[in-house]
Short mmCIF file of C-alpha atoms in Angstrom, two decimals:
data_model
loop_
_atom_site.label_atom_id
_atom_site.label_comp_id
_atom_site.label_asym_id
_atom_site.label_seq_id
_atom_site.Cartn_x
_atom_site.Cartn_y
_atom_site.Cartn_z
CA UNK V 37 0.00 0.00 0.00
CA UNK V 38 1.05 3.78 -1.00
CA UNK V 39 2.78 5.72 1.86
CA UNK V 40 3.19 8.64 -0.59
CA UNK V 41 1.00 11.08 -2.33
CA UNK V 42 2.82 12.87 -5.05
CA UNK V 43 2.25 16.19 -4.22
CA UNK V 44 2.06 17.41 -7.97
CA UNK V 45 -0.48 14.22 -8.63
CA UNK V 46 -2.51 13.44 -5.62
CA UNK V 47 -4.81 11.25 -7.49
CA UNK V 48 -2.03 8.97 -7.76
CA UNK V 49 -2.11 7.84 -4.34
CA UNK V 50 -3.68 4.45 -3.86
CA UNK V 51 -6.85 4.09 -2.33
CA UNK V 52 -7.04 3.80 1.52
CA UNK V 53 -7.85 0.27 1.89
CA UNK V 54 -5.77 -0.95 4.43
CA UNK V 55 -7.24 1.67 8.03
CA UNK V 56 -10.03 1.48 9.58
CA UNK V 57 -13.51 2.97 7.76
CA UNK V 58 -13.92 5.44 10.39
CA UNK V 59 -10.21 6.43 9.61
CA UNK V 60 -11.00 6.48 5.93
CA UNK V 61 -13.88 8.80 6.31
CA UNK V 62 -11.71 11.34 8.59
CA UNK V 63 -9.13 11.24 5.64
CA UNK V 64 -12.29 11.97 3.41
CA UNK V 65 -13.69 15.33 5.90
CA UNK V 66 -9.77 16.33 6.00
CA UNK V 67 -9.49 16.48 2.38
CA UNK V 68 -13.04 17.55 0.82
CA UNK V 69 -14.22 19.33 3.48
CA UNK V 70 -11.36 21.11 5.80
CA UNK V 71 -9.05 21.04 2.34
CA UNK V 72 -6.15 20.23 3.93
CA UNK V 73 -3.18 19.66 1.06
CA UNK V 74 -3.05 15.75 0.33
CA UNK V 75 0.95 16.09 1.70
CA UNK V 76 -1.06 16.69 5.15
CA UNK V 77 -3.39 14.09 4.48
CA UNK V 78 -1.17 11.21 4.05
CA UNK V 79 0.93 12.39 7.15
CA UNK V 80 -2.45 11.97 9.55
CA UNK V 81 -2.93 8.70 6.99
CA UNK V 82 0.25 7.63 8.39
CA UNK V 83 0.50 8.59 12.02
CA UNK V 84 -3.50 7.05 12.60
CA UNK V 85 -2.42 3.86 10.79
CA UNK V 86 0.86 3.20 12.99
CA UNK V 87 -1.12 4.23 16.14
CA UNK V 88 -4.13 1.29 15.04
CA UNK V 89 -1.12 -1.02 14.40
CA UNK V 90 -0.06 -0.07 18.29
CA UNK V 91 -3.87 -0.89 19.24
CA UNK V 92 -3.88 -4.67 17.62
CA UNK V 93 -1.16 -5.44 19.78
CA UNK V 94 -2.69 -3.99 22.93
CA UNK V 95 -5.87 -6.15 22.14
CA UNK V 96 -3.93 -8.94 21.44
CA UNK V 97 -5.57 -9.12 18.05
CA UNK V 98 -1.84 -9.02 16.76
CA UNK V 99 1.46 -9.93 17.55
CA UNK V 100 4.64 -7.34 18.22
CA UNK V 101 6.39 -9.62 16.01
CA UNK V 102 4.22 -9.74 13.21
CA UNK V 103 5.07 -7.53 10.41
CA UNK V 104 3.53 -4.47 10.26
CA UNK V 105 1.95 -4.20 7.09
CA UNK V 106 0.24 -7.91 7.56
CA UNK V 107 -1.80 -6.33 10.64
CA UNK V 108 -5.56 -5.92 9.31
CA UNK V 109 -7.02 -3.01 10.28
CA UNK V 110 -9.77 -3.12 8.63
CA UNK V 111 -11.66 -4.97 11.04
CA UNK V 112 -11.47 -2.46 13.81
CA UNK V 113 -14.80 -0.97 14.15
CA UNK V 114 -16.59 2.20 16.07
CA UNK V 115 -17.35 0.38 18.99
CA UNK V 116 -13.58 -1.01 19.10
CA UNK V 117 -12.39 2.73 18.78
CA UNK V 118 -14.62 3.64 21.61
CA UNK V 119 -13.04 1.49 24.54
CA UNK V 120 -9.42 3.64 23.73
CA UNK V 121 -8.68 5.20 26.65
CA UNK V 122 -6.35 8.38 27.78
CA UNK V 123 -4.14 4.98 29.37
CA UNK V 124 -3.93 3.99 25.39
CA UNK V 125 -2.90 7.40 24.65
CA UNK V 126 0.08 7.23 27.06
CA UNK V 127 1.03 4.20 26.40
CA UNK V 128 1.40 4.82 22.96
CA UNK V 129 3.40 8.02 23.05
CA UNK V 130 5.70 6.40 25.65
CA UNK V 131 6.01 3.44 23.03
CA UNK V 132 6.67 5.92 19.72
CA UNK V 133 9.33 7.41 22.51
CA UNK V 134 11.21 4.12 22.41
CA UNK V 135 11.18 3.42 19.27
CA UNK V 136 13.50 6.69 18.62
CA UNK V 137 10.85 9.55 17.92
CA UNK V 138 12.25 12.67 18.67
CA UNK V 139 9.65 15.40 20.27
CA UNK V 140 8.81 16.88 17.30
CA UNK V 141 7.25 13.48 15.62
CA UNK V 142 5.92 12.60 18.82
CA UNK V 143 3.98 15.93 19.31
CA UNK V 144 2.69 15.32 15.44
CA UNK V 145 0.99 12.02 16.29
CA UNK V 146 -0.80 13.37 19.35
CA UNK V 147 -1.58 16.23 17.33
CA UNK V 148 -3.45 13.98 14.29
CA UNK V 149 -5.08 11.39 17.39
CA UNK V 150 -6.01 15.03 18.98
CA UNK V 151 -7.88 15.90 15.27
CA UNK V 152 -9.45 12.29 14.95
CA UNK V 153 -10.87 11.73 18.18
CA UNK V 154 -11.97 15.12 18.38
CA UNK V 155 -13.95 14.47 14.75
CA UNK V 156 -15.20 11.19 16.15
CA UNK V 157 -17.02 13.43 19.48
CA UNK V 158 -17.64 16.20 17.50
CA UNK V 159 -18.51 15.87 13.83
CA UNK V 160 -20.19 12.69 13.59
CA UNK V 161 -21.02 11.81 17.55
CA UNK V 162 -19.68 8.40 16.89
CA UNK V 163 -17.83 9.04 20.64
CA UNK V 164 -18.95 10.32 23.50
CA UNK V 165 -15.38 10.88 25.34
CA UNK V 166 -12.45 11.95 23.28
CA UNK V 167 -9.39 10.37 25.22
CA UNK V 168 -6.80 13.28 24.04
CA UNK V 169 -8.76 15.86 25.32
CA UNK V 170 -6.25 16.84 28.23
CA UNK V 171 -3.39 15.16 27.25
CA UNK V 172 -0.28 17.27 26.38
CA UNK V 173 3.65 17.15 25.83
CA UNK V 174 4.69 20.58 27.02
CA UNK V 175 6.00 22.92 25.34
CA UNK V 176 8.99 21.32 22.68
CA UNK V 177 12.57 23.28 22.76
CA UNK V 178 12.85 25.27 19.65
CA UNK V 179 15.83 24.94 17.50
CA UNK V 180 18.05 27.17 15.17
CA UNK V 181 17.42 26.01 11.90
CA UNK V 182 20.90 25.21 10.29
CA UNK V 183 21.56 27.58 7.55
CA UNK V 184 24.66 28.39 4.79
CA UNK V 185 26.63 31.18 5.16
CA UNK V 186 26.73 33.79 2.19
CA UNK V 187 30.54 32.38 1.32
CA UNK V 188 28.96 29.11 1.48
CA UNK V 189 26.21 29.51 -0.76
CA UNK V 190 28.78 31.11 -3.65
CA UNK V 191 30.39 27.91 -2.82
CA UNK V 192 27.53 26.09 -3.77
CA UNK V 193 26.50 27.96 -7.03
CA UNK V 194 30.11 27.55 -7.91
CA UNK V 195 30.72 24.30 -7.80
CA UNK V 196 27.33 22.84 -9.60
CA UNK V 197 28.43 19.74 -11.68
CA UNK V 198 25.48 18.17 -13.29
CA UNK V 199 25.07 16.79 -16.64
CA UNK V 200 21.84 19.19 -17.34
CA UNK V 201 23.64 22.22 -15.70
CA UNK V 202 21.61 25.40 -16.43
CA UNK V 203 18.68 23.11 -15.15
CA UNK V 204 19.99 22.65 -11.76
CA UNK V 205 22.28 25.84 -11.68
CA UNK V 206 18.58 27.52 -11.58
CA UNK V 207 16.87 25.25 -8.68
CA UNK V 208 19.54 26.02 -6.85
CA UNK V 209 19.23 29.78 -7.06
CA UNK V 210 15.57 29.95 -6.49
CA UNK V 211 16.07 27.96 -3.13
CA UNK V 212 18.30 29.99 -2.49
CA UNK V 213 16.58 33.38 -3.63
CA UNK V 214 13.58 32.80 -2.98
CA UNK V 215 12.98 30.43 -0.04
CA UNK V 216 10.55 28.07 -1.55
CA UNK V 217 9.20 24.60 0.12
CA UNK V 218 10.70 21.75 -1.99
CA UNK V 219 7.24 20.95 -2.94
CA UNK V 220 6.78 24.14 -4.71
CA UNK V 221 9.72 24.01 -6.61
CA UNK V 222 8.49 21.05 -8.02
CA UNK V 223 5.10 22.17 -8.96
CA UNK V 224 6.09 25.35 -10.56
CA UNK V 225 4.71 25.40 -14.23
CA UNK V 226 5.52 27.94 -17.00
CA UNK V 227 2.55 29.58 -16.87
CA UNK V 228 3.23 30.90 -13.02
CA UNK V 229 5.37 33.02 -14.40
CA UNK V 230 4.22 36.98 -14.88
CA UNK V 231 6.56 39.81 -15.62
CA UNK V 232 9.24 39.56 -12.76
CA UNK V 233 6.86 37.76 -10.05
CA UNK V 234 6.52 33.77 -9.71
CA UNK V 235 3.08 32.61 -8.60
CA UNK V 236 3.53 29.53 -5.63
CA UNK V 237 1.37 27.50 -4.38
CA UNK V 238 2.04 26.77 -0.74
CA UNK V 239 0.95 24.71 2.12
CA UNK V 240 -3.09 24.30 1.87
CA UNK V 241 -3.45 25.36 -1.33
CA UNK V 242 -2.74 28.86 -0.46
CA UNK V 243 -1.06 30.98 -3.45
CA UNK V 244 1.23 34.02 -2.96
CA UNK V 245 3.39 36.02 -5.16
CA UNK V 246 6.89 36.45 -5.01
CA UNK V 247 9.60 38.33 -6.69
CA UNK V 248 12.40 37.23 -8.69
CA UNK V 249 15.85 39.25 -8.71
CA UNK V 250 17.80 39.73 -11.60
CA UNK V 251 20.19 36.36 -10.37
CA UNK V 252 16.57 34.52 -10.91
CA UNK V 253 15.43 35.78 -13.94
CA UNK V 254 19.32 35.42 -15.28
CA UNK V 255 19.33 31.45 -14.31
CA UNK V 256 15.36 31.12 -15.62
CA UNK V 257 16.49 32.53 -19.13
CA UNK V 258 19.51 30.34 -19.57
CA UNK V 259 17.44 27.09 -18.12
CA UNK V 260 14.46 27.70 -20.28
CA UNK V 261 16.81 28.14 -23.68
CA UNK V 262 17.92 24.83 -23.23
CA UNK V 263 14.59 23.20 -22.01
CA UNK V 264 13.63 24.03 -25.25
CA UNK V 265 16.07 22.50 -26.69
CA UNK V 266 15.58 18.98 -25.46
CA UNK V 267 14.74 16.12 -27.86
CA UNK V 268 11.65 14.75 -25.66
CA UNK V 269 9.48 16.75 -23.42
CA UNK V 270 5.93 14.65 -22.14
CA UNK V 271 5.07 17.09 -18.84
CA UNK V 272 5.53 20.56 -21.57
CA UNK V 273 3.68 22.85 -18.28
CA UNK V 274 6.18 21.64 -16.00
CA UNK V 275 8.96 24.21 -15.36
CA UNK V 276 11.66 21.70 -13.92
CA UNK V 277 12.26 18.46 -16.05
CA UNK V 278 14.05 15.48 -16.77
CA UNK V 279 16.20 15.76 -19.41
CA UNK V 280 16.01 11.97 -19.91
CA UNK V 281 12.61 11.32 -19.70
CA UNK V 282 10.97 14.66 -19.98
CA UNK V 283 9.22 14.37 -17.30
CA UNK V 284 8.37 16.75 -14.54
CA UNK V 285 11.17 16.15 -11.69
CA UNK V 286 9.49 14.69 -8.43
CA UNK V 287 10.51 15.67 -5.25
CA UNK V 288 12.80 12.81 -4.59
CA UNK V 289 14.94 13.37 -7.49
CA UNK V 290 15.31 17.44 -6.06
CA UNK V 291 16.58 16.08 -3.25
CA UNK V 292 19.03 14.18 -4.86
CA UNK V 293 20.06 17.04 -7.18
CA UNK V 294 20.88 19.32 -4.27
CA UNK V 295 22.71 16.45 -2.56
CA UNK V 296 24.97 15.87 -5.77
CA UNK V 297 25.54 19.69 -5.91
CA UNK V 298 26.21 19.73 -1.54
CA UNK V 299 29.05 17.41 -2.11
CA UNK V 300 30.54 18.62 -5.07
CA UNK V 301 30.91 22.11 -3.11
CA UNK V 302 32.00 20.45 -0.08
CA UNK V 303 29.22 20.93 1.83
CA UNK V 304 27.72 17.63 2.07
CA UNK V 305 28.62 16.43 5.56
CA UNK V 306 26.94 19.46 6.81
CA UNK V 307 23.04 17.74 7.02
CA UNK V 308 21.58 19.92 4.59
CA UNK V 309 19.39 19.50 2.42
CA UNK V 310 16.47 21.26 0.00
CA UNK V 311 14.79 22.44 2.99
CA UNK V 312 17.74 23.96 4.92
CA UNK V 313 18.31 25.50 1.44
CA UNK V 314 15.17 27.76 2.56
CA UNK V 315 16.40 28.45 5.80
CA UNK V 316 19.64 30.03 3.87
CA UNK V 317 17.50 32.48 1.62
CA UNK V 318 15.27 33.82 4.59
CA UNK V 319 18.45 34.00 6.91
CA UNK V 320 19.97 35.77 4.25
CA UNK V 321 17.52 37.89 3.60
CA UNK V 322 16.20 38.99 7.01
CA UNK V 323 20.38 39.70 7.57
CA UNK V 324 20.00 42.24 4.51
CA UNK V 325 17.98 44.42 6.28
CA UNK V 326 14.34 42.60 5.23
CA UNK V 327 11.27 43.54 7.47
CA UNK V 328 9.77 40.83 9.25
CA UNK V 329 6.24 40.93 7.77
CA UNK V 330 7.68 41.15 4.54
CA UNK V 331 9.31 37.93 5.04
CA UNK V 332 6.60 36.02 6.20
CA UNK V 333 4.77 36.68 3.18
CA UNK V 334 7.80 35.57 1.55
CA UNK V 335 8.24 32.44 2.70
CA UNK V 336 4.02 31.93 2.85
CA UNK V 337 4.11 31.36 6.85
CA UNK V 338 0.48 31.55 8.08
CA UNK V 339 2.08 33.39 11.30
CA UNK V 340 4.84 35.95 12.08
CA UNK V 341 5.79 33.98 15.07
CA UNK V 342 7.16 31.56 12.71
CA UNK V 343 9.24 33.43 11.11
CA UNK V 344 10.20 35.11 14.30
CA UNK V 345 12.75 32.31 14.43
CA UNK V 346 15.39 34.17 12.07
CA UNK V 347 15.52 36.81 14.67
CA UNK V 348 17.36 34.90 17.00
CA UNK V 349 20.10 33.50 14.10
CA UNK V 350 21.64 37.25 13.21
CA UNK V 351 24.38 37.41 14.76
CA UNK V 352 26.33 39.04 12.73
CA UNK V 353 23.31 42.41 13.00
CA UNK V 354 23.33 41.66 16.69
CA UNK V 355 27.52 42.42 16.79
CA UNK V 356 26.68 45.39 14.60
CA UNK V 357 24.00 46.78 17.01
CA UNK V 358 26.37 46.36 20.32
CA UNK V 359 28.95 48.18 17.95
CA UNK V 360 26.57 50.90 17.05
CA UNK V 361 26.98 52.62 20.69
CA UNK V 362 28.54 55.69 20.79
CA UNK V 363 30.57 54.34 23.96
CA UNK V 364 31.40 50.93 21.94
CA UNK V 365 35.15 52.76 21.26
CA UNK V 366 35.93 53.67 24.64
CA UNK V 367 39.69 52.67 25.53
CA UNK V 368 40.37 51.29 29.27
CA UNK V 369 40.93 54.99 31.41
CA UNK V 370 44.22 54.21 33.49
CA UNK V 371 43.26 54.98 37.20
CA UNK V 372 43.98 58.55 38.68
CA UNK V 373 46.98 58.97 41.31
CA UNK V 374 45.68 59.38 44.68
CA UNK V 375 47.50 60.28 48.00
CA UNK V 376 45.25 58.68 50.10
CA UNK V 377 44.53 54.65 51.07
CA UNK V 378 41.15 55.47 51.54
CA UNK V 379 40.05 52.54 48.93
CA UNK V 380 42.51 50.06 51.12
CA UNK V 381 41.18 46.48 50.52
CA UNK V 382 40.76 46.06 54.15
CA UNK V 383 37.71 48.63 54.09
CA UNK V 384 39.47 50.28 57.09
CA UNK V 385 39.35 54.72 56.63
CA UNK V 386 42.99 54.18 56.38
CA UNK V 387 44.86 55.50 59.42
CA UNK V 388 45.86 53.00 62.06
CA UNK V 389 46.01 53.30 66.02
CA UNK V 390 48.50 55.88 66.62
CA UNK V 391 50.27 54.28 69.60
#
């Protein structure tokens, strides 16, 4: 069974045949009635169907040793969802705990058992307790998103070997330029284009407009010449494509694009990667002097508190700012002569018994 939805196809993702209906039919609200992207979709798909796989082996309707994938849940019905209790809830976060999920995953499966359960009590009655109504993690430690360095990004753009180099010369400068998601790089089409903007489409379907500089427009100009000149093109909307098959790149093959083009610069021990490729443009950016609001809409966050997060990563315009005091130059003053011992270490006024 699929564990993927292409984000540029999501009608190619199988159907959901192997969860429970009630699971099937929160999928269903999620997607045609709360239009959440399919990407978000298959990640509650996901989470729900590993936590069900937990339940069979509480119930003893499965063995821990069983594979996975040969666990029916199909079987499970309303009434089996029902007897799930906050003590399930626990013992399934401690379990996702042991088996190496770090915070952040284990505050996203609480967060989709949060959404189901409370669509079960609320949206269709089915359940008249929701067993994740007070259950929380705490608050999870933030942390810097890792980020190149302006040298490092020249390094980058200068040492691009690729056998379809104007191609990947220019997805590299738009994650870098323009601080795209990976999966709207690979949904761009020609017709986004308009004047000097680039129309995205970004996380629920929400579009936004964002400007190209002239190193974007340069790179899109010398990548599109030679698109045109390859021999077979099938996906002819698609602005990024294989010049083997002529088909539009997926997401996958990005990924390994930017990892070619890491190591060939050096930079591939470093963990980054397509995303942390974003992080670069809006660190870069906000270190240029960009407003805050400004780069939200950038980067499409729904929030400014999201994007608050490049705030704490300038160093560079926080040693600037401490510089920017008019005392910052002050040299050490030497202290004055003095003919008293007033300031004696022993506190005393500094004349002893006269005996």
């Amino acid at each position: 069974m699929s564990s993927y939805i292409d984000t540029v196809h999501p009608e190619r993702h199988a159907p959901y045949l192997d969860i429970p209906d009630d699971v099937v039919e929160y999928l269903h609200y999620l997607d045609f009635v709360k239009l959440r992207s399919p990407r978000t979709v298959n990640g509650y798909y996901l989470d729900l169907r590993g936590f069900f796989r937990f339940m069979m082996v509480q119930w003893n309707r499965a063995t821990a040793e069983e594979p996975s994938e040969k666990i029916d849940l199909t079987q499970i019905s309303s009434k089996d969802i029902a007897q799930i209790t906050k003590r399930d809830i626990f013992a399934y976060l401690d379990y996702a705990r042991s088996t190496s999920n770090g915070a952040k995953a284990r505050a996203r499966k609480l967060s989709a058992l949060k959404g189901f359960f409370g669509y079960m009590c609320t949206q269709v009655n089915k359940l008249s307790q929701d067993p994740t109504e007070t259950v929380s993690l705490g608050t999870i430690k933030k942390t810097l998103p890792k980020y190149l360095t302006e040298s490092e990004s020249y390094d980058l753009l200068n040492n691009i070997q690729s056998d379809f180099y104007e191609r990947d010369f220019c997805i590299i400068t738009l994650f870098l330029n323009c601080g795209m998601r990976l999966t709207e790089l690979v949904s761009i089409n020609l017709g986004d284009f308009r004047d000097d903007t680039i129309r995205i489409m970004g996380k629920g379907g929400k579009e936004r407009l964002v400007y190209l500089n002239d190193a974007c427009k340069q790179a899109l100009e010398r990548y599109t010449e030679a698109r045109r000149s390859l021999p077979k093109l099938l996906d002819k909307e698609a602005l990024f494509v294989s010049k083997r098959t002529g088909k539009r790149l997926t997401s996958r093959r990005v990924e390994q694009i930017v990892a070619r083009c890491l190591q060939s610069a050096g930079l591939s021990e470093r963990g980054f990667s397509p995303h942390k490729l974003r992080h670069t443009a809006a660190t870069l950016m906000y270190q240029g002097g960009v407003d805050m609001l400004a780069l939200k809409e950038i980067l499409g966050h729904e929030n400014v508190s999201t994007t608050q997060i490049y705030t704490h990563i300038n160093q560079q315009q926080l040693r600037e700012a401490v510089q920017a005091s008019p005392l910052a130059h002050q040299k050490f003053i030497e202290p004055k002569p003095s003919g008293s011992d007033s300031d004696s270490e022993d506190g005393n006024s500094g004349s002893q018994n006269a005996e």
